[in-house]
């Protein structure tokens, strides 16, 4: 790495929850090896992140010219493509979801692929996918299949899930099958890697537009002394992960040598809990919290279609994946202390 031309990480969707966590963590990891960080987002960068990124680009991942310009200016060698329209917003505006989730991802994959091929260098493309790629047809089947494998129940019922599943396949295509029949040299393929995140819970930020949002919303509302009406049934069960584990998973997956990967798409397990169990845990720490239930049938249907938990043995085998936080530890050692500090 030369000083004049340092290699660079591009993070799209920098203002999002995962963007915040990742930029914070990469900032802490800065050493000689750590690269310049280019952050891209639709909106102005959250000022809290300003001194942690080297370059900020305001713009849309659907703007191909803008992305080409970013790639031609900077020697990007790792992309964390986090920008996405989540599941509930996606159901309110499926066209927008498709444009951003598919159009934006295709733009980035194909530009990164062109650059890797032309400049004959490796570009890693790290992509967060989601449990929304699953679509389990009934609660009975959901209960009978508590730990879903990567290739099971891939019948998503949301635009977001459909988009992410397709983009996982686009990533596999660009990393394993793309062969550019109209050039005479074999292109260097993209190094695409993907994790399927469960619902994420952060102490620092609150998600917007997702369907697993009832868990973080319940917790943050209780910490702020606000009432919370949960939009799914108390028995609704999916799996969640504490944000530090989600960030670690992205970083671990980036570092693993390509020849150790037996796949491109990995399930990663956190902890599987019902809304009622979350309510109990929240009430244990915030006894005055006022939590009730008013089911939104559309959002309920989405949660019912997602797996309770996943089989992540591929990630365990290939890169020794293990979440640091189980349910109790996530609340007691991370969420509760950090949230109490945040809203004190
Ligand atoms: N958290 C996402 C959502 O609710 C799922 O990955 O849309």
CSV table of C-alpha atoms and ligand atoms in Angstrom, one decimal:
chain,number,residue,atom,x,y,z
A,1,UNK,CA,0.0,0.0,0.0
A,2,UNK,CA,1.5,3.3,-1.0
A,3,UNK,CA,0.8,6.5,0.8
A,4,UNK,CA,-0.3,8.2,-2.4
A,5,UNK,CA,-2.7,5.6,-3.4
A,6,UNK,CA,-4.1,3.9,-0.3
A,7,UNK,CA,-6.6,1.1,-0.7
A,8,UNK,CA,-10.0,2.1,0.3
A,9,UNK,CA,-13.2,0.7,1.8
A,10,UNK,CA,-16.5,1.9,0.4
A,11,UNK,CA,-19.5,1.7,2.7
A,12,UNK,CA,-22.9,2.5,1.3
A,13,UNK,CA,-25.9,3.3,3.5
A,14,UNK,CA,-23.4,4.8,6.0
A,15,UNK,CA,-26.0,6.5,8.1
A,16,UNK,CA,-27.9,3.2,8.7
A,17,UNK,CA,-27.7,1.2,11.8
A,18,UNK,CA,-25.1,-1.3,10.5
A,19,UNK,CA,-23.2,1.6,8.9
A,20,UNK,CA,-22.9,3.3,12.2
A,21,UNK,CA,-21.7,0.2,13.9
A,22,UNK,CA,-19.3,-0.7,11.2
A,23,UNK,CA,-17.7,2.7,10.8
A,24,UNK,CA,-17.2,2.9,14.6
A,25,UNK,CA,-15.6,-0.5,14.7
A,26,UNK,CA,-13.4,0.1,11.6
A,27,UNK,CA,-12.4,3.5,13.1
A,28,UNK,CA,-11.2,1.6,16.3
A,29,UNK,CA,-9.3,-0.9,14.2
A,30,UNK,CA,-7.4,1.7,12.2
A,31,UNK,CA,-3.8,0.6,11.9
A,32,UNK,CA,-1.3,0.7,9.1
A,33,UNK,CA,-3.3,-2.0,7.4
A,34,UNK,CA,-6.6,-0.4,7.8
A,35,UNK,CA,-7.7,1.5,4.8
A,36,UNK,CA,-9.2,4.8,3.9
A,37,UNK,CA,-13.0,4.8,4.4
A,38,UNK,CA,-15.3,6.3,1.9
A,39,UNK,CA,-18.9,6.6,3.1
A,40,UNK,CA,-21.8,7.0,0.8
A,41,UNK,CA,-25.4,7.9,1.9
A,42,UNK,CA,-28.5,9.6,0.5
A,43,UNK,CA,-28.5,12.1,3.3
A,44,UNK,CA,-25.8,14.2,4.9
A,45,UNK,CA,-23.5,12.0,7.1
A,46,UNK,CA,-24.5,11.8,10.7
A,47,UNK,CA,-22.0,14.3,12.3
A,48,UNK,CA,-21.1,11.7,14.9
A,49,UNK,CA,-19.4,9.8,12.0
A,50,UNK,CA,-17.7,12.8,10.4
A,51,UNK,CA,-14.2,12.3,11.9
A,52,UNK,CA,-14.3,8.5,11.3
A,53,UNK,CA,-14.5,8.6,7.6
A,54,UNK,CA,-12.0,10.0,5.1
A,55,UNK,CA,-14.4,10.9,2.3
A,56,UNK,CA,-18.1,11.3,2.3
A,57,UNK,CA,-20.1,11.1,-0.9
A,58,UNK,CA,-23.8,12.2,-0.8
A,59,UNK,CA,-25.7,10.3,-3.4
A,60,UNK,CA,-27.9,7.4,-4.4
A,61,UNK,CA,-26.8,3.9,-5.2
A,62,UNK,CA,-29.2,3.9,-8.1
A,63,UNK,CA,-27.0,6.6,-9.7
A,64,UNK,CA,-24.6,4.6,-11.8
A,65,UNK,CA,-22.5,7.5,-13.0
A,66,UNK,CA,-21.9,8.6,-9.4
A,67,UNK,CA,-20.8,5.1,-8.4
A,68,UNK,CA,-18.5,4.8,-11.5
A,69,UNK,CA,-17.0,8.1,-10.5
A,70,UNK,CA,-16.3,6.9,-7.0
A,71,UNK,CA,-14.6,3.8,-8.3
A,72,UNK,CA,-12.5,5.7,-10.8
A,73,UNK,CA,-11.3,8.2,-8.2
A,74,UNK,CA,-10.5,5.8,-5.4
A,75,UNK,CA,-8.7,2.5,-5.3
A,76,UNK,CA,-11.5,0.6,-3.7
A,77,UNK,CA,-10.7,-2.9,-2.6
A,78,UNK,CA,-13.5,-3.7,-0.3
A,79,UNK,CA,-17.2,-2.8,-0.6
A,80,UNK,CA,-19.7,-3.0,2.3
A,81,UNK,CA,-23.0,-2.5,0.4
A,82,UNK,CA,-25.4,-1.7,3.3
A,83,UNK,CA,-27.8,0.6,1.6
A,84,UNK,CA,-31.3,-1.0,1.4
A,85,UNK,CA,-35.0,-0.3,1.7
A,86,UNK,CA,-36.1,-2.7,4.5
A,87,UNK,CA,-39.1,-5.0,4.6
A,88,UNK,CA,-42.0,-2.8,5.9
A,89,UNK,CA,-41.0,0.3,3.8
A,90,UNK,CA,-40.6,-2.1,0.9
A,91,UNK,CA,-44.2,-3.2,1.2
A,92,UNK,CA,-45.3,0.4,1.2
A,93,UNK,CA,-43.3,1.2,-1.9
A,94,UNK,CA,-42.3,-2.0,-3.8
A,95,UNK,CA,-41.1,-0.1,-6.8
A,96,UNK,CA,-38.7,2.0,-4.7
A,97,UNK,CA,-37.5,-1.2,-2.9
A,98,UNK,CA,-36.8,-2.9,-6.2
A,99,UNK,CA,-35.0,0.1,-7.6
A,100,UNK,CA,-32.7,0.6,-4.6
A,101,UNK,CA,-32.3,-3.0,-3.5
A,102,UNK,CA,-31.8,-4.6,-6.9
A,103,UNK,CA,-30.9,-1.6,-9.1
A,104,UNK,CA,-28.4,-0.3,-6.6
A,105,UNK,CA,-26.8,-3.7,-5.9
A,106,UNK,CA,-26.5,-4.5,-9.6
A,107,UNK,CA,-24.8,-1.2,-10.3
A,108,UNK,CA,-22.3,-1.8,-7.6
A,109,UNK,CA,-21.6,-5.4,-8.4
A,110,UNK,CA,-21.2,-4.8,-12.1
A,111,UNK,CA,-19.0,-1.7,-11.7
A,112,UNK,CA,-16.8,-3.5,-9.1
A,113,UNK,CA,-16.6,-6.4,-11.4
A,114,UNK,CA,-15.5,-4.3,-14.3
A,115,UNK,CA,-12.8,-2.6,-12.2
A,116,UNK,CA,-11.5,-5.9,-10.8
A,117,UNK,CA,-11.4,-7.3,-14.3
A,118,UNK,CA,-9.8,-4.3,-16.0
A,119,UNK,CA,-7.3,-3.6,-13.3
A,120,UNK,CA,-6.7,-7.3,-12.6
A,121,UNK,CA,-7.1,-7.0,-8.8
A,122,UNK,CA,-9.3,-8.5,-6.2
A,123,UNK,CA,-12.3,-6.6,-4.9
A,124,UNK,CA,-14.2,-8.0,-2.0
A,125,UNK,CA,-17.9,-7.3,-2.0
A,126,UNK,CA,-19.5,-7.8,1.4
A,127,UNK,CA,-23.3,-8.0,1.4
A,128,UNK,CA,-25.7,-8.2,4.3
A,129,UNK,CA,-28.7,-10.3,3.3
A,130,UNK,CA,-31.5,-11.2,5.7
A,131,UNK,CA,-33.8,-13.8,7.2
A,132,UNK,CA,-36.4,-12.1,5.0
A,133,UNK,CA,-35.2,-14.4,2.2
A,134,UNK,CA,-37.2,-17.2,4.0
A,135,UNK,CA,-40.9,-17.7,3.5
A,136,UNK,CA,-42.2,-20.4,5.7
A,137,UNK,CA,-45.8,-21.1,4.6
A,138,UNK,CA,-47.4,-21.9,8.0
A,139,UNK,CA,-46.8,-21.5,11.7
A,140,UNK,CA,-47.0,-25.3,11.9
A,141,UNK,CA,-44.1,-25.7,9.5
A,142,UNK,CA,-42.3,-22.9,11.2
A,143,UNK,CA,-42.5,-24.8,14.5
A,144,UNK,CA,-41.5,-28.0,12.9
A,145,UNK,CA,-38.4,-26.4,11.3
A,146,UNK,CA,-36.9,-24.3,14.0
A,147,UNK,CA,-33.4,-24.2,12.5
A,148,UNK,CA,-33.6,-23.4,8.8
A,149,UNK,CA,-30.6,-24.2,6.5
A,150,UNK,CA,-29.3,-21.8,3.9
A,151,UNK,CA,-31.1,-23.5,1.0
A,152,UNK,CA,-34.5,-24.2,2.7
A,153,UNK,CA,-37.8,-22.3,2.5
A,154,UNK,CA,-36.5,-19.8,0.0
A,155,UNK,CA,-39.9,-18.4,-0.9
A,156,UNK,CA,-39.9,-14.8,0.5
A,157,UNK,CA,-43.2,-13.0,0.8
A,158,UNK,CA,-41.8,-9.5,0.9
A,159,UNK,CA,-40.3,-7.4,-1.9
A,160,UNK,CA,-37.3,-6.9,0.4
A,161,UNK,CA,-36.8,-10.6,0.8
A,162,UNK,CA,-37.3,-11.2,-3.0
A,163,UNK,CA,-34.8,-8.5,-3.7
A,164,UNK,CA,-32.2,-9.8,-1.3
A,165,UNK,CA,-32.5,-13.4,-2.5
A,166,UNK,CA,-32.0,-12.3,-6.1
A,167,UNK,CA,-29.0,-10.1,-5.1
A,168,UNK,CA,-27.4,-13.1,-3.3
A,169,UNK,CA,-27.7,-14.9,-6.6
A,170,UNK,CA,-26.3,-11.9,-8.5
A,171,UNK,CA,-23.3,-12.0,-6.1
A,172,UNK,CA,-22.8,-15.7,-6.7
A,173,UNK,CA,-23.0,-15.0,-10.5
A,174,UNK,CA,-20.4,-12.3,-10.4
A,175,UNK,CA,-18.1,-14.3,-8.1
A,176,UNK,CA,-18.4,-17.7,-9.7
A,177,UNK,CA,-19.9,-17.7,-13.2
A,178,UNK,CA,-19.4,-14.4,-15.0
A,179,UNK,CA,-17.4,-15.1,-18.1
A,180,UNK,CA,-17.6,-12.0,-20.3
A,181,UNK,CA,-17.9,-13.8,-23.7
A,182,UNK,CA,-17.0,-10.7,-25.6
A,183,UNK,CA,-13.4,-10.3,-24.3
A,184,UNK,CA,-10.5,-12.7,-24.9
A,185,UNK,CA,-9.2,-12.8,-21.4
A,186,UNK,CA,-10.6,-14.6,-18.5
A,187,UNK,CA,-11.9,-11.9,-16.1
A,188,UNK,CA,-10.8,-11.8,-12.5
A,189,UNK,CA,-14.0,-12.5,-10.6
A,190,UNK,CA,-15.4,-10.5,-7.7
A,191,UNK,CA,-14.9,-11.9,-4.2
A,192,UNK,CA,-18.6,-11.7,-3.1
A,193,UNK,CA,-19.4,-12.8,0.5
A,194,UNK,CA,-22.7,-12.5,2.2
A,195,UNK,CA,-24.3,-13.1,5.7
A,196,UNK,CA,-28.0,-13.4,6.4
A,197,UNK,CA,-28.7,-11.2,9.3
A,198,UNK,CA,-31.6,-11.8,11.7
A,199,UNK,CA,-33.3,-8.9,13.4
A,200,UNK,CA,-30.6,-6.6,14.8
A,201,UNK,CA,-30.8,-4.8,18.1
A,202,UNK,CA,-28.5,-1.8,18.7
A,203,UNK,CA,-28.1,0.3,21.9
A,204,UNK,CA,-27.1,3.3,19.8
A,205,UNK,CA,-29.6,3.5,17.0
A,206,UNK,CA,-33.2,2.6,16.3
A,207,UNK,CA,-34.0,1.0,12.9
A,208,UNK,CA,-36.5,2.4,10.4
A,209,UNK,CA,-38.8,0.6,8.1
A,210,UNK,CA,-38.0,-3.0,9.1
A,211,UNK,CA,-40.4,-5.5,10.5
A,212,UNK,CA,-38.2,-6.9,13.2
A,213,UNK,CA,-38.2,-3.4,14.6
A,214,UNK,CA,-40.7,-4.2,17.4
A,215,UNK,CA,-37.8,-5.6,19.5
A,216,UNK,CA,-35.5,-2.6,19.4
A,217,UNK,CA,-38.5,-0.2,19.5
A,218,UNK,CA,-39.8,-1.9,22.6
A,219,UNK,CA,-36.5,-1.6,24.4
A,220,UNK,CA,-35.8,2.0,23.4
A,221,UNK,CA,-39.3,3.1,24.3
A,222,UNK,CA,-39.0,1.6,27.8
A,223,UNK,CA,-35.7,3.2,28.3
A,224,UNK,CA,-37.2,6.6,27.4
A,225,UNK,CA,-40.2,6.0,29.7
A,226,UNK,CA,-42.5,5.9,26.7
A,227,UNK,CA,-45.5,3.6,26.1
A,228,UNK,CA,-45.1,0.9,23.4
A,229,UNK,CA,-47.7,-0.9,21.4
A,230,UNK,CA,-46.2,-4.0,19.9
A,231,UNK,CA,-47.4,-4.7,16.4
A,232,UNK,CA,-47.0,-8.5,16.5
A,233,UNK,CA,-48.5,-11.2,18.8
A,234,UNK,CA,-46.7,-12.0,22.0
A,235,UNK,CA,-45.9,-15.5,20.8
A,236,UNK,CA,-44.2,-14.2,17.6
A,237,UNK,CA,-40.8,-15.7,17.4
A,238,UNK,CA,-37.8,-14.9,15.2
A,239,UNK,CA,-34.1,-14.6,15.9
A,240,UNK,CA,-32.2,-11.5,16.8
A,241,UNK,CA,-28.6,-10.5,17.1
A,242,UNK,CA,-26.8,-7.8,19.2
A,243,UNK,CA,-25.3,-5.2,16.9
A,244,UNK,CA,-21.7,-5.8,18.0
A,245,UNK,CA,-22.0,-9.4,16.8
A,246,UNK,CA,-23.4,-8.3,13.5
A,247,UNK,CA,-20.5,-6.0,12.9
A,248,UNK,CA,-18.0,-8.7,14.0
A,249,UNK,CA,-19.6,-11.1,11.6
A,250,UNK,CA,-19.0,-8.7,8.7
A,251,UNK,CA,-15.4,-8.1,9.7
A,252,UNK,CA,-14.7,-11.8,10.3
A,253,UNK,CA,-16.2,-12.8,6.9
A,254,UNK,CA,-14.1,-10.1,5.2
A,255,UNK,CA,-10.8,-11.4,6.7
A,256,UNK,CA,-11.2,-15.1,6.0
A,257,UNK,CA,-9.1,-16.4,3.0
A,258,UNK,CA,-11.2,-17.1,0.0
A,259,UNK,CA,-10.1,-20.7,-0.3
A,260,UNK,CA,-11.6,-21.4,3.2
A,261,UNK,CA,-15.1,-20.4,2.0
A,262,UNK,CA,-17.2,-23.3,0.9
A,263,UNK,CA,-20.1,-21.0,0.0
A,264,UNK,CA,-20.8,-17.4,-0.6
A,265,UNK,CA,-23.9,-17.1,1.5
A,266,UNK,CA,-23.9,-17.8,5.3
A,267,UNK,CA,-26.6,-18.0,7.9
A,268,UNK,CA,-25.4,-16.7,11.3
A,269,UNK,CA,-27.4,-17.4,14.4
A,270,UNK,CA,-27.9,-15.0,17.3
A,271,UNK,CA,-30.7,-15.8,19.8
A,272,UNK,CA,-34.2,-16.9,19.1
A,273,UNK,CA,-36.9,-15.3,21.3
A,274,UNK,CA,-40.6,-14.4,21.3
A,275,UNK,CA,-42.0,-10.9,21.6
A,276,UNK,CA,-43.2,-11.9,25.1
A,277,UNK,CA,-39.8,-13.0,26.2
A,278,UNK,CA,-38.4,-9.7,25.0
A,279,UNK,CA,-41.1,-7.9,26.9
A,280,UNK,CA,-40.3,-9.8,30.1
A,281,UNK,CA,-36.6,-9.0,29.7
A,282,UNK,CA,-37.3,-5.3,29.1
A,283,UNK,CA,-39.6,-5.2,32.1
A,284,UNK,CA,-37.0,-6.8,34.3
A,285,UNK,CA,-34.7,-3.8,33.6
A,286,UNK,CA,-37.4,-1.1,33.2
A,287,UNK,CA,-40.1,-2.3,35.6
A,288,UNK,CA,-42.3,0.8,34.9
A,289,UNK,CA,-42.5,0.1,31.2
A,290,UNK,CA,-45.9,0.2,29.6
A,291,UNK,CA,-46.1,-2.4,26.8
A,292,UNK,CA,-49.2,-3.6,25.1
A,293,UNK,CA,-50.1,-5.4,21.9
A,294,UNK,CA,-52.0,-4.3,18.9
A,295,UNK,CA,-51.4,-6.6,16.0
A,296,UNK,CA,-50.8,-5.3,12.5
A,297,UNK,CA,-52.0,-8.2,10.3
A,298,UNK,CA,-49.6,-7.4,7.4
A,299,UNK,CA,-46.5,-7.1,9.6
A,300,UNK,CA,-47.6,-10.2,11.5
A,301,UNK,CA,-47.7,-12.2,8.3
A,302,UNK,CA,-44.2,-11.2,7.5
A,303,UNK,CA,-42.8,-12.1,10.9
A,304,UNK,CA,-44.7,-15.4,10.8
A,305,UNK,CA,-43.0,-16.3,7.5
A,306,UNK,CA,-39.5,-15.8,8.9
A,307,UNK,CA,-37.6,-18.6,10.5
A,308,UNK,CA,-37.4,-18.9,14.3
A,309,UNK,CA,-33.8,-19.6,14.1
A,310,UNK,CA,-31.2,-20.7,11.6
A,311,UNK,CA,-28.7,-23.6,11.2
A,312,UNK,CA,-25.4,-21.7,10.9
A,313,UNK,CA,-23.0,-24.8,10.8
A,314,UNK,CA,-21.5,-23.6,7.5
A,315,UNK,CA,-20.3,-20.4,9.1
A,316,UNK,CA,-19.2,-22.3,12.2
A,317,UNK,CA,-17.2,-24.7,10.1
A,318,UNK,CA,-15.7,-22.3,7.6
A,319,UNK,CA,-14.8,-19.3,9.8
A,320,UNK,CA,-15.5,-20.5,13.3
A,321,UNK,CA,-18.5,-18.1,13.7
A,322,UNK,CA,-19.9,-17.8,17.2
A,323,UNK,CA,-22.0,-14.9,18.5
A,324,UNK,CA,-20.6,-13.4,21.6
A,325,UNK,CA,-24.0,-12.5,22.9
A,326,UNK,CA,-26.9,-14.8,23.8
A,327,UNK,CA,-30.2,-13.2,24.9
A,328,UNK,CA,-29.3,-12.7,28.5
A,329,UNK,CA,-25.8,-11.4,27.9
A,330,UNK,CA,-27.0,-9.1,25.0
A,331,UNK,CA,-29.3,-7.4,27.4
A,332,UNK,CA,-27.3,-7.5,30.6
A,333,UNK,CA,-23.8,-6.8,29.3
A,334,UNK,CA,-24.5,-4.6,26.2
A,335,UNK,CA,-28.0,-3.2,25.6
A,336,UNK,CA,-29.1,-2.2,29.1
A,337,UNK,CA,-26.0,-0.5,30.3
A,338,UNK,CA,-25.4,1.3,27.0
A,339,UNK,CA,-29.1,2.4,26.7
A,340,UNK,CA,-29.3,3.6,30.3
A,341,UNK,CA,-26.2,5.6,29.6
A,342,UNK,CA,-27.6,7.0,26.3
A,343,UNK,CA,-30.9,8.2,27.8
A,344,UNK,CA,-29.7,9.1,31.3
B,1,LIG,N1,-34.5,-6.3,10.0
B,1,LIG,C1,-35.0,-6.5,8.7
B,1,LIG,C2,-36.4,-6.1,8.5
B,1,LIG,O1,-37.1,-6.1,9.5
B,1,LIG,C3,-34.9,-8.0,8.4
B,1,LIG,O2,-33.6,-8.3,8.0
B,1,LIG,O3,-36.8,-5.7,7.4
